[in-house]
XYZ file of C-alpha atoms in Angstrom:
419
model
C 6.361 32.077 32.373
C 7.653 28.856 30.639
C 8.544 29.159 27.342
C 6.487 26.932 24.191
C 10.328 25.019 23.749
C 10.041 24.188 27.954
C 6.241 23.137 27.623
C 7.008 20.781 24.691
C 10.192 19.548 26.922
C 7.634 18.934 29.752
C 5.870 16.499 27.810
C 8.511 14.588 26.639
C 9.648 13.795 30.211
C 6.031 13.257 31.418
C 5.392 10.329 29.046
C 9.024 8.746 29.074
C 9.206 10.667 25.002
C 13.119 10.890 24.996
C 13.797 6.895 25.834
C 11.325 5.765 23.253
C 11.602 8.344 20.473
C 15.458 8.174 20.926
C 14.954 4.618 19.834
C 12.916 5.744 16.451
C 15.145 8.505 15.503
C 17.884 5.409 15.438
C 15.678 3.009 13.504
C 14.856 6.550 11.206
C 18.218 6.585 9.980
C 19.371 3.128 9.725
C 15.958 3.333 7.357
C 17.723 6.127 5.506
C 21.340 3.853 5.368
C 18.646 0.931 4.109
C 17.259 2.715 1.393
C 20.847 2.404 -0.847
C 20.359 -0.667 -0.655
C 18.085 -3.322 -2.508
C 16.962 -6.726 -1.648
C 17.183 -9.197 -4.301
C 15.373 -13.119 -4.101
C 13.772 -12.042 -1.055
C 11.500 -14.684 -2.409
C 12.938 -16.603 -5.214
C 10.481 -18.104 -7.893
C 8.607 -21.241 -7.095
C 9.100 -24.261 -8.095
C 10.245 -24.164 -12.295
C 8.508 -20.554 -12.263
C 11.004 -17.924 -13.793
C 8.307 -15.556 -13.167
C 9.791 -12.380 -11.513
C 7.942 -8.795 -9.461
C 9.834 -5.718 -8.739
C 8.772 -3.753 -5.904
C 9.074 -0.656 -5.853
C 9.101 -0.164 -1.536
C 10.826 0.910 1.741
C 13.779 -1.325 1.736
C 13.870 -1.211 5.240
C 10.361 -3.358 5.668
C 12.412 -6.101 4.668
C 15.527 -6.513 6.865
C 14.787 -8.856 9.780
C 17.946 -8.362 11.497
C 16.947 -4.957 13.113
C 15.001 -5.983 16.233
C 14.471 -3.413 19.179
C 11.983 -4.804 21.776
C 8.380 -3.877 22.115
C 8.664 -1.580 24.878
C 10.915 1.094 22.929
C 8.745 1.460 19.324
C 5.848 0.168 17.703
C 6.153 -1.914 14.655
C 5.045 0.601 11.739
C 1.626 -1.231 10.081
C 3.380 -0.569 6.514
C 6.475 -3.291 7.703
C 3.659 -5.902 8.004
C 1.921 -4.666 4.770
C 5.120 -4.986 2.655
C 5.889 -8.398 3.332
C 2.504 -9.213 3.137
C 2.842 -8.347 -0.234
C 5.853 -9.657 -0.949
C 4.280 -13.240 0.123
C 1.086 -12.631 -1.727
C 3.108 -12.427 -5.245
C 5.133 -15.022 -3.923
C 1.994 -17.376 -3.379
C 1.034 -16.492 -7.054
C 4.203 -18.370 -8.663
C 6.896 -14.688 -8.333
C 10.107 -14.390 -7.089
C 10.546 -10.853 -5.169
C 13.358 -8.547 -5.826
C 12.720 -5.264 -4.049
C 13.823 -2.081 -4.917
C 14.037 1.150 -2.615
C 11.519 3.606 -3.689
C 12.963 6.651 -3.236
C 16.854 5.660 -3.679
C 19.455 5.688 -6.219
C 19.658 2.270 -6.738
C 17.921 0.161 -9.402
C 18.122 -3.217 -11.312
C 21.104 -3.815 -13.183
C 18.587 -6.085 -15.943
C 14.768 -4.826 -15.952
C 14.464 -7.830 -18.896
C 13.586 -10.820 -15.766
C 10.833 -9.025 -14.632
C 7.059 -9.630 -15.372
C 5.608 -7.384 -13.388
C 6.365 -3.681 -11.640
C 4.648 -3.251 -8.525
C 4.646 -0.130 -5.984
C 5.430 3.274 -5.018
C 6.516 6.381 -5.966
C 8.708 8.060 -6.973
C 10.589 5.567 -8.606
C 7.938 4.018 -9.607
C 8.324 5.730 -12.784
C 11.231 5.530 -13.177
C 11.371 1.802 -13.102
C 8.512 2.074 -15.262
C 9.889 3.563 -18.278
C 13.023 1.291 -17.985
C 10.920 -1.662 -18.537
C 8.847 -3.465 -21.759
C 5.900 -2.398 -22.743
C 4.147 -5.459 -21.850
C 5.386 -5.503 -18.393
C 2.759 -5.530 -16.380
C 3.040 -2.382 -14.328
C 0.490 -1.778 -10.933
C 0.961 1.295 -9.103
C 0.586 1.517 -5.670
C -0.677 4.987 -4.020
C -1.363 6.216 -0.195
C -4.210 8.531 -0.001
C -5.639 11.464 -2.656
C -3.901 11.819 -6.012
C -1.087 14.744 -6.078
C -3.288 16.602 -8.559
C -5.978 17.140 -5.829
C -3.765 16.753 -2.318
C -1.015 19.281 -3.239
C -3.750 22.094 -4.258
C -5.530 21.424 -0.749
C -2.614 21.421 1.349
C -1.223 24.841 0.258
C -4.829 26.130 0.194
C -5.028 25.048 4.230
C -1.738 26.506 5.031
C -2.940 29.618 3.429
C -5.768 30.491 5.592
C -3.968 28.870 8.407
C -1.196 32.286 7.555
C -4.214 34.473 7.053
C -6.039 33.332 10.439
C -2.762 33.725 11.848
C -0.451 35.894 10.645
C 2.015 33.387 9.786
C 4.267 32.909 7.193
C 4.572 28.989 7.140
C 5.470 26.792 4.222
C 3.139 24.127 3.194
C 4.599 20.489 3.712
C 4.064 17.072 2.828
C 3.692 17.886 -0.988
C 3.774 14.707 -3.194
C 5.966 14.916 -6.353
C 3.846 15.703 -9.260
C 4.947 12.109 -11.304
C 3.011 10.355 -14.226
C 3.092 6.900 -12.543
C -0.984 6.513 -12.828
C -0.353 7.259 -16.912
C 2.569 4.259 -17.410
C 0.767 1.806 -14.852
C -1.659 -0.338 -16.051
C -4.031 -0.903 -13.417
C -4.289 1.035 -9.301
C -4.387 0.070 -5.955
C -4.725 3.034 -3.492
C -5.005 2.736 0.182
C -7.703 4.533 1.359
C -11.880 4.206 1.054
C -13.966 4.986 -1.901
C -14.010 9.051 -2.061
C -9.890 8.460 -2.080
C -10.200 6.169 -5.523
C -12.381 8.845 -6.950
C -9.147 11.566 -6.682
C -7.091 9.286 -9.316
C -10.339 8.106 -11.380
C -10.273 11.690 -13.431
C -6.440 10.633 -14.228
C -7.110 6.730 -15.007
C -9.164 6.717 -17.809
C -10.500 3.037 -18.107
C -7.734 1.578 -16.517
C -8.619 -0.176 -13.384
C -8.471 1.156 -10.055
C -8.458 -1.245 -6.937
C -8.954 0.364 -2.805
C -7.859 -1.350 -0.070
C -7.944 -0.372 4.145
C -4.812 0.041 5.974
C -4.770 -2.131 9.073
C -4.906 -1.986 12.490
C -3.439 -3.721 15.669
C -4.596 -7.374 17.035
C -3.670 -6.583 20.114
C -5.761 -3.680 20.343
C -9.765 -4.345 21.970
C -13.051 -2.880 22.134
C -13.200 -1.096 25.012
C -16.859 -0.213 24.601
C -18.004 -2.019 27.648
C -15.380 -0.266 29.937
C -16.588 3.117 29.150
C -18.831 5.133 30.817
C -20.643 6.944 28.231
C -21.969 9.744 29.665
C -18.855 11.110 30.570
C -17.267 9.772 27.503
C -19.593 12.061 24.911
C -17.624 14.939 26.124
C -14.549 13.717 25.727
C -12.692 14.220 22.682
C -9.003 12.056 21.171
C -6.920 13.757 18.427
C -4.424 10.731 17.959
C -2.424 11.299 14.857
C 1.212 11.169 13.858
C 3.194 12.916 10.933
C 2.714 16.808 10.250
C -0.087 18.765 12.631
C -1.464 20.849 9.813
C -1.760 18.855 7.317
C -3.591 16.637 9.851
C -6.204 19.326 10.440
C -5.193 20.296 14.131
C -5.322 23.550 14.063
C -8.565 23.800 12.905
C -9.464 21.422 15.450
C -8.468 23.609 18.063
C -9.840 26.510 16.954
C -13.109 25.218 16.956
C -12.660 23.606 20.042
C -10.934 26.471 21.904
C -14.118 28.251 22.287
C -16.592 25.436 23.319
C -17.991 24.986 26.733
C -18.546 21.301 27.727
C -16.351 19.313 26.100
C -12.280 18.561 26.737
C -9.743 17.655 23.752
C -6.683 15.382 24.090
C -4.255 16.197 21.881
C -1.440 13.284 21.080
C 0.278 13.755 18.497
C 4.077 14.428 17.967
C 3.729 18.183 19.459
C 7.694 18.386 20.241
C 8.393 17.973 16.872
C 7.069 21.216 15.302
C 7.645 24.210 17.504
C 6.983 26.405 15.201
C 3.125 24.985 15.571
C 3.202 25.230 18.879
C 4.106 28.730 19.507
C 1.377 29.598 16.982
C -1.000 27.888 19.383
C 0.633 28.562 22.837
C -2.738 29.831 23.699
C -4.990 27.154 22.840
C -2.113 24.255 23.740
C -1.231 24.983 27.146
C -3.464 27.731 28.425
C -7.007 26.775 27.436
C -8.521 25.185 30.007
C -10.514 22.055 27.987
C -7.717 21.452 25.682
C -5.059 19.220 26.855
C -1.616 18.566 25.239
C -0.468 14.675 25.233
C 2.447 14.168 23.229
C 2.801 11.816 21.542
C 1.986 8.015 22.504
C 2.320 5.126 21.605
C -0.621 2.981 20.920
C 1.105 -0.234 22.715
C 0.850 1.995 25.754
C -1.267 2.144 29.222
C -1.643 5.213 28.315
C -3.205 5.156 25.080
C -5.592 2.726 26.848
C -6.366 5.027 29.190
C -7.116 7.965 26.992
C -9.524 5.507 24.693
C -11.282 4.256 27.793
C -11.536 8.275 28.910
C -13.075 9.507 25.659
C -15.869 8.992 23.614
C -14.503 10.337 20.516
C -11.824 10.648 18.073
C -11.581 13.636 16.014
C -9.636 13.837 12.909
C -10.202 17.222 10.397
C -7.308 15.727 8.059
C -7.261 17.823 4.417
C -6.085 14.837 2.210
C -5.924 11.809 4.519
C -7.604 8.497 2.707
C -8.705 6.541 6.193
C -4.800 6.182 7.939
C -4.088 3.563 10.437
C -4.630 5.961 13.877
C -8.679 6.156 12.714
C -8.950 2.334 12.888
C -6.211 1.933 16.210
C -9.267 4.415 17.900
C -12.202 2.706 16.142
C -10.952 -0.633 17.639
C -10.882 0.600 20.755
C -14.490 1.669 20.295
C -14.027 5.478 19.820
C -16.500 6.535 17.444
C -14.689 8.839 14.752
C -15.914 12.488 13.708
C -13.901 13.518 10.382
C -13.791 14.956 7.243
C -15.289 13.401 4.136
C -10.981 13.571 2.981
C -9.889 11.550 5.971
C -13.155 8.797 5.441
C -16.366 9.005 3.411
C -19.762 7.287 3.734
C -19.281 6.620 7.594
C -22.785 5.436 8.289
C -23.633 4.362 11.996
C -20.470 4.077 12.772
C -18.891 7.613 12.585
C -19.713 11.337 12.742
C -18.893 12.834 9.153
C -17.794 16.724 9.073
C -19.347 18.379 5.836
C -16.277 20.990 5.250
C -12.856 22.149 7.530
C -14.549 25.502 7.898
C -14.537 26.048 11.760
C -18.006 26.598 12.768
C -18.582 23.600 10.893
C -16.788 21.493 13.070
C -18.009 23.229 15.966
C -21.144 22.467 15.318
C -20.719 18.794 14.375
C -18.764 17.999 17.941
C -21.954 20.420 19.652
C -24.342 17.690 17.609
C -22.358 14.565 18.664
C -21.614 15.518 22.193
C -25.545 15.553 23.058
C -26.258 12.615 21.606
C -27.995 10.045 24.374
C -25.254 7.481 26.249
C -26.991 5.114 24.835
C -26.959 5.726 20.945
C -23.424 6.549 21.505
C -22.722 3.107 23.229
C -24.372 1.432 20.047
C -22.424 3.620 17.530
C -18.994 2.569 20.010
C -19.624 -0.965 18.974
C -20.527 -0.470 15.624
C -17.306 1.225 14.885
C -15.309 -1.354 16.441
C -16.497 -3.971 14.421
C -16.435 -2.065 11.640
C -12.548 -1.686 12.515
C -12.557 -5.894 13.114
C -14.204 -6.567 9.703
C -12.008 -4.224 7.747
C -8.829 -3.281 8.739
C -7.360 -6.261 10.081
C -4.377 -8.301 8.687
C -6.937 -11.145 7.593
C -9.116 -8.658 5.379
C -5.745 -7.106 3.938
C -4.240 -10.066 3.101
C -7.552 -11.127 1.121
C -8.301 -7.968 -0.150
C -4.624 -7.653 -1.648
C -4.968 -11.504 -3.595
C -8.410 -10.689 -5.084
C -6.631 -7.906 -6.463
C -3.693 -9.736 -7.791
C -5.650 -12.838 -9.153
C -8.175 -10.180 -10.518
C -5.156 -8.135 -12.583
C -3.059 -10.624 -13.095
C -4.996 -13.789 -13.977
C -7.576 -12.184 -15.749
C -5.614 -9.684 -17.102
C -7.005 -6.791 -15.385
C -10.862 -7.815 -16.263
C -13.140 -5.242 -17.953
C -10.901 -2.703 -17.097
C -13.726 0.052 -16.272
C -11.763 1.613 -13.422
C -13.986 0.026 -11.037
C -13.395 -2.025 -8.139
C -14.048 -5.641 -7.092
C -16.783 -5.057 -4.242
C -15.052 -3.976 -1.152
């Protein structure tokens, strides 16, 4: 019998993992190198402007000189969404110094700067090194620490009681005060994401905005054959399994007659995770481990043409970029109100992560008729093409700006400009 270590190795060589994920690893640490580093006047000011942001970002996003071709890794969505907003405060009459966001180094004079923009966990510290009438916006990816960290040890907690496990929870966000010393929020993620930093804002206001997808990618709603397809279930995710929701996802699933899962996702990565579900992974008969793949790929094609469905039972998500690469490709998503809330005709929402739950949510949507399914296929995908593309970013992100900046910050109710 194969050991769990030989399985994983299996699918590394079946989907040509070690050339391409070689390549990451490499751009992974010259990321790390990076990160010591700052960039200074990647844009300078405009004009007579002396006007000057600091971002607070993954140094990395802004090197050009790193180049690997197309075939080896995908460009990370968060590259394109950095610049973007480098040009965006550029457009607005700022020169762009960036600043790593998790390194040591910082700004040798905080005085030039008019405005503080990003991440954390420097964010704060940047913060408190500059005026008080520096205007300071703080940029978060999904829930608020104060509700994420609670819900990730929670999950890994009855993952250890369901399991017998002793496994540490990951993925924990440091517990800073950047929402307290910013003046005004822009989180990535939909509305029920917002609401997790809302208790901590006060009045201050508190922007959303979608992550974006690929233009490359297409509906394939018109390739599918949907009565085959309603069976047919995609886990496509990156990043840590748990904390994802997989192995809830296979435990419901593991037991279900008339329906097949496709799990990609980086599986080699976390052994441990895989020997706790050696069962379900590779010897339950509708479950089927991927690996991971890249969405560039024939593959990932294939599997999107193959399915009806993407499934995502993420704890503490806030609507990440693989729920859009699948809803563009016309998969219609069933998730958790955490991963996306208020899904309407174009998804399937799960009420809670208890297991029966999402049993019986995939036993609801896998008899639904070919035809309603076909319908809610292209609904999603244009959902996907109206907002998470580059275009709707790139507006989205300057209403913000000319909203905080020109009008300094508005009426300051913590609510949004319409989405």
């Amino acid at each position: 019998m194969p050991s769990v270590v030989s399985k994983l190795a299996m699918l590394k060589h079946t989907w040509n993992f070690n050339k391409k994920r070689a390549v990451d690893i490499c751009i992974d640490e010259v990321n790390h190198w990076l990160e010591g580093e700052s960039v200074t006047d990647y844009f300078s000011p405009p004009d007579d402007s002396q006007k000057y942001v600091l971002i607070s970002y993954s140094v990395s996003h802004y090197y050009d000189g790193f180049q690997f071709p197309k075939f080896y890794s995908t460009p990370r969505q968060s590259v394109w969404q950095g610049r973007e907003i480098a040009r965006a405060f550029h457009d607005l009459g700022y020169g762009v110094d960036i600043y790593s966001l998790n390194g040591a180094v910082e700004p040798e004079d905080y005085s030039k700067y008019d405005v503080l923009f990003g991440c954390e966990p420097n964010f704060e510290r940047f913060a408190r090194n500059l005026d008080a009438d520096t205007t300071k916006i703080y940029y978060g990816a999904g829930m608020h620490w104060s509700q994420r960290n609670p819900a990730v040890r929670e999950h890994v907690e009855r993952l250890n009681e369901r399991r017998d496990t002793e496994r540490e929870p990951s993925r924990l966000l440091p517990e800073t005060k950047a929402e307290e010393l910013a003046d005004a929020l822009v989180v990535i993620g939909d509305e029920y994401t917002k609401s997790t930093y809302l208790d901590q804002v006060g009045d201050k206001p508190c922007y959303n905005i979608y992550t974006t997808t690929y233009d490359f990618l297409n509906c394939g709603t018109d390739e599918r054959n949907f009565e085959t397809a309603r069976s047919n279930l995609l886990w496509f995710t990156g990043g840590d399994l748990v904390y994802k929701g997989l192995d809830i996802t296979l435990d419901a699933v593991a037991k279900m007659d008339g329906v097949d899962l496709y799990v990609c996702g980086p599986l080699e990565a976390d052994v441990e995770f895989a020997k706790i579900y050696e069962q379900e992974l590779f010897e339950t008969e509708n479950i089927h481990p991927v690996g991971w793949v890249d969405v560039r790929s024939d593959k990932f094609q294939e599997l999107t043409k193959q399915c009806g469905y993407m499934i995502h039972t993420g704890i503490t998500e806030g609507f990440p970029g693989s729920i859009a690469h699948c809803m563009k490709r016309g998969l219609v998503p069933i998730i958790t109100h955490e991963v996306a809330s208020n899904v309407g005709e174009w998804g399937v929402q799960i009420p809670d992560h208890e297991i029966d739950t999402i049993r019986r949510t995939i036993e609801k949507a896998i008899t639904i008729a070919p035809d309603e399914l076909q319908k809610k296929s292209r609904q999603a995908c244009e959902r996907a093409r109206e907002e998470h593309t580059r275009e709707a970013y790139s507006t989205r992100f300057r209403e913000i700006l000319e909203s905080a900046l020109n009008e300094g910050f508005g009426e300051a109710t913590g609510e949004s400009p319409e989405q």
